[in-house]
Amino acid sequence: MVFTAESQNAAVNLVSAVETAAINLIRTMSHEQSKSETDAETDSNEDRFFLRDLGVERRDFMKAGMAAGAATSLTGCTGLLGGGGDEQRAASADYEVPPGEHDDYYAFLSGGHSGEIRVYGLPSMRQLMRIPVFGRESARGHGYDDKSREMLEEAGGYTWGDTHHPRLSQTGGEFDGRWLFINDKANPRIARVNLKYFQTDAIAHVPNTQGIHGVTGWYPDTELVLGNGEFRVPIPNDGRNLEDPDKYRSVYTAIDPESMNVEWQVLVDGNLDNSDSGKNGRYTFSTCYNSEEGVDEQGMTADDRDWVVAFDIPRIQDAVENGEYEVVNDVPIVDGRQGSSLNEADRPVTTYIPVPKNPHGVSVTPDGKYACASGKLSPTVSVIDIEAIDEVDDPEEAIAGRPNVGTGPLHTAYDGRGQAYTTLFIDSQVAKWDIEQAVEAELGSEDPVIEKIDVHYSPGHCQAAQSYSTDPTGDWLLALNKFSQDRFLPTGPYHPENDQLIYIGDDEEGMQLVKDTPSYAEPHDATIAHRDRLDPADIWDPDDYELDYIDSGESNIERDDGRVYIETYAIRNQYGLSDITVQEGDEVTLHVTNIETAKDISHSVVIPEYDINLSLAPQETRKVTFTADNPGVFWMYCGYFCSALHLEMRSRLLVEPEDEPEGPDPF
Amino acid sequence: MALLSGVLMIVSLAFPVWRIILTAPQYAGRKLYVRLYAYPRITGDVREVSGLNKYVGFHFPDPVYLEPNYEVAETAYALPEWSIGPMFFVVLAIGAFAISLSSDATIARRLKLYFAGVIAAFVGLLAWAQVRLYQVGHNLDESAPMAGVEGFTPPVLGGYQIANISGNAWLDVGGYLLAVAVILLGTGVVFRDSEATIRELPEELPRVFKKGRDRIVNRIATRST
């Protein structure tokens, strides 16, 4: 049979006519539904049943009906009419968020070697905010005021960091909206972000390791924050044993989330990579490659097996309590290597579970039953039965399943419906597979794989909504791809990464790629939390900082032997002092409160040629100290376009010269 | 009734009598409140609103004799009578107290007169306030930063628009207390001759209306004959 152009057109027309009819039908029904809200209970129940047959809830239906573009409605449509799926969770693949509407989720993406965190709204993928962490950042003044500058200096004084794994604090296994913790792989640091203010408020500098890679809380209640030492180095790394890699060591570090003090470390074999926590307050897990303890690529990949290390945290705490450690750089280090005497006891501090090969990601299923380690150089994911770990004689027997998912599996996320999603770096795909089937199938079987979707290109992490908690919502999946290649307009030799949004809420219809998002290098991992899990403040509470609040009329200048302490405030459209006079060489501290009570009215104090940039959100107080070593007139101005009189918002800093200037005025 | 009205008039001094609610696009999801008392005192978002006022040169007024709880701009419009605002209510209240002490023989007549006086006083007050609002709105500070804002008249009660800010003026708690006081007085006047107790009021009310209606109907009937 030969298709003519006309018959094809006719077919296309017919299809679109049917689609249009379907859209209209849905719109009508959603209209009926909104009407029925005011109608009698029975009517509304009828409608609900009718809709439920389609596998959707009313709310989602409304959304599909409201979608602006036909294309969007169609996407929603296919999902809706497909039926099936989890009725509680089902939502349309409607990723359009109209102007003025809010997203359903916050997504916290690490910024890689930009050293920051990006906050996106999902499903729109709009970037909502950036949170500077390990480096100075001028828009928010991070590292420019005394407090944040000292925080960065005390944590090593590095100018940048390499953030990978943003992990939210949890209470009872669910995100509690309190903190976010993130590693620095470039330097041994772990930072804490306060989610009331979306601001980095503490950075721990970790001794005895070179950098921190994987990070996790010890869940369900985030009693500790744990960080993986990846690079093996001599301990202490003071110049000894340079040529003796056998004496290089890797440690697992525990930090108190409240004080951010380093509590203890565990010495391990191999080097640690990624980390996740069990759900019941016992084990945490780290992938551990380079069991060979090699120093080059060949050496690190020689063996077929590396490990997942299970850390028995209460057992380690007992060892610390009992004094079973060595102190190096003020940190108690418990020996958790395979041959350690602590591992000879009935209850070892660490269990080394052999898995193939140079495994990368490890993540625990939402029900807490399994830890899944992605094989990286093996096309498999090893499914570890967590309960079996201390029951089996040989740790390898704790492996309950090992599906063959595809080439280069890196990270696995969950939808809460018993399905897992693993990124395939080499195949440029995400594989969806069934966890229980993987346990039932023979090791190495491809049968548990349900489907695969192409992503563009080479995904590192994927992350599903709330997958890191006990309550995944199962609708959205982010694939954080390392390469965008041809996906965007060219921007010179540096290409953006490509973060792709995939709808996973409809198991019948399968995974649907709905959005490409270019991103600046380079998000490694993400945590996606429903907006109800967070409660950010929109202005500062002065009780949340130590500095005095300087209100209108309380400006003050104190001078004491070459030190000038200035207290003032900022409000549209002025500073509390219209000019400030100091002497050349004075050490000046400028302590400023933004006394605005209106949200979104930020101010800053910029002093040109002094590199001063004090950024102040409403009701925030910060101070900055500098030496007035250039005489002259300096216009202090507000860097935020705060009002119609923003340009007029400025005061003078007058620095009187030590010596009278010479020569006549040129004008 | 008169006694209670008097008490309400005094109590109202403790509350703001008049309020303005301002909304503007730049205050998304927020209402700015300005609450004015019978004496020179303003509460609510005073700092925020005086910041806005500064743009157009519309300052909170200067009560001249009393020190208000806000900063008075140098070019603020003088409103000296605000300083004696409480006197207005005190005098009315004293009248009410005096009436409640009157003998039964004179009270009915006095109450009617007093009620008429109170109505006149409040209507006069509102009218005067409107005049003053017109004056304040038409004497904007010429040194104000923003050009292009014409003089305007904020209403005593109701909505208005100035630049991109929507205002709405209405009674505040004290104002409602005063309104109740007036209603009580009116009720007192109407039911003075009635034997009904408060509990019987619901039944009494239609009867009073009926009585009034009958009177009007009768009058019309008389006239047409």
mmCIF file of C-alpha atoms in Angstrom, chain A residues 46 62 140 168 234 329 349 366 458 500 527 532 566 572 651:
data_model
loop_
_atom_site.group_PDB
_atom_site.id
_atom_site.type_symbol
_atom_site.label_atom_id
_atom_site.label_comp_id
_atom_site.label_asym_id
_atom_site.label_seq_id
_atom_site.Cartn_x
_atom_site.Cartn_y
_atom_site.Cartn_z
ATOM 1 C CA GLU A 46 -19.844 10.507 41.188
ATOM 2 C CA MET A 62 -7.794 20.845 36.734
ATOM 3 C CA ARG A 140 24.847 38.182 48.243
ATOM 4 C CA LEU A 168 18.714 17.786 53.508
ATOM 5 C CA PRO A 234 49.385 9.707 54.648
ATOM 6 C CA ASN A 329 44.973 16.227 64.764
ATOM 7 C CA VAL A 349 32.354 -1.639 63.167
ATOM 8 C CA PRO A 366 12.797 4.386 50.605
ATOM 9 C CA SER A 458 26.013 10.968 29.717
ATOM 10 C CA GLN A 500 16.723 17.071 31.972
ATOM 11 C CA THR A 527 17.776 16.790 46.440
ATOM 12 C CA ASP A 532 5.521 22.002 52.060
ATOM 13 C CA ILE A 566 30.406 53.027 63.063
ATOM 14 C CA ARG A 572 14.888 53.614 51.410
ATOM 15 C CA SER A 651 26.616 58.767 51.685
#
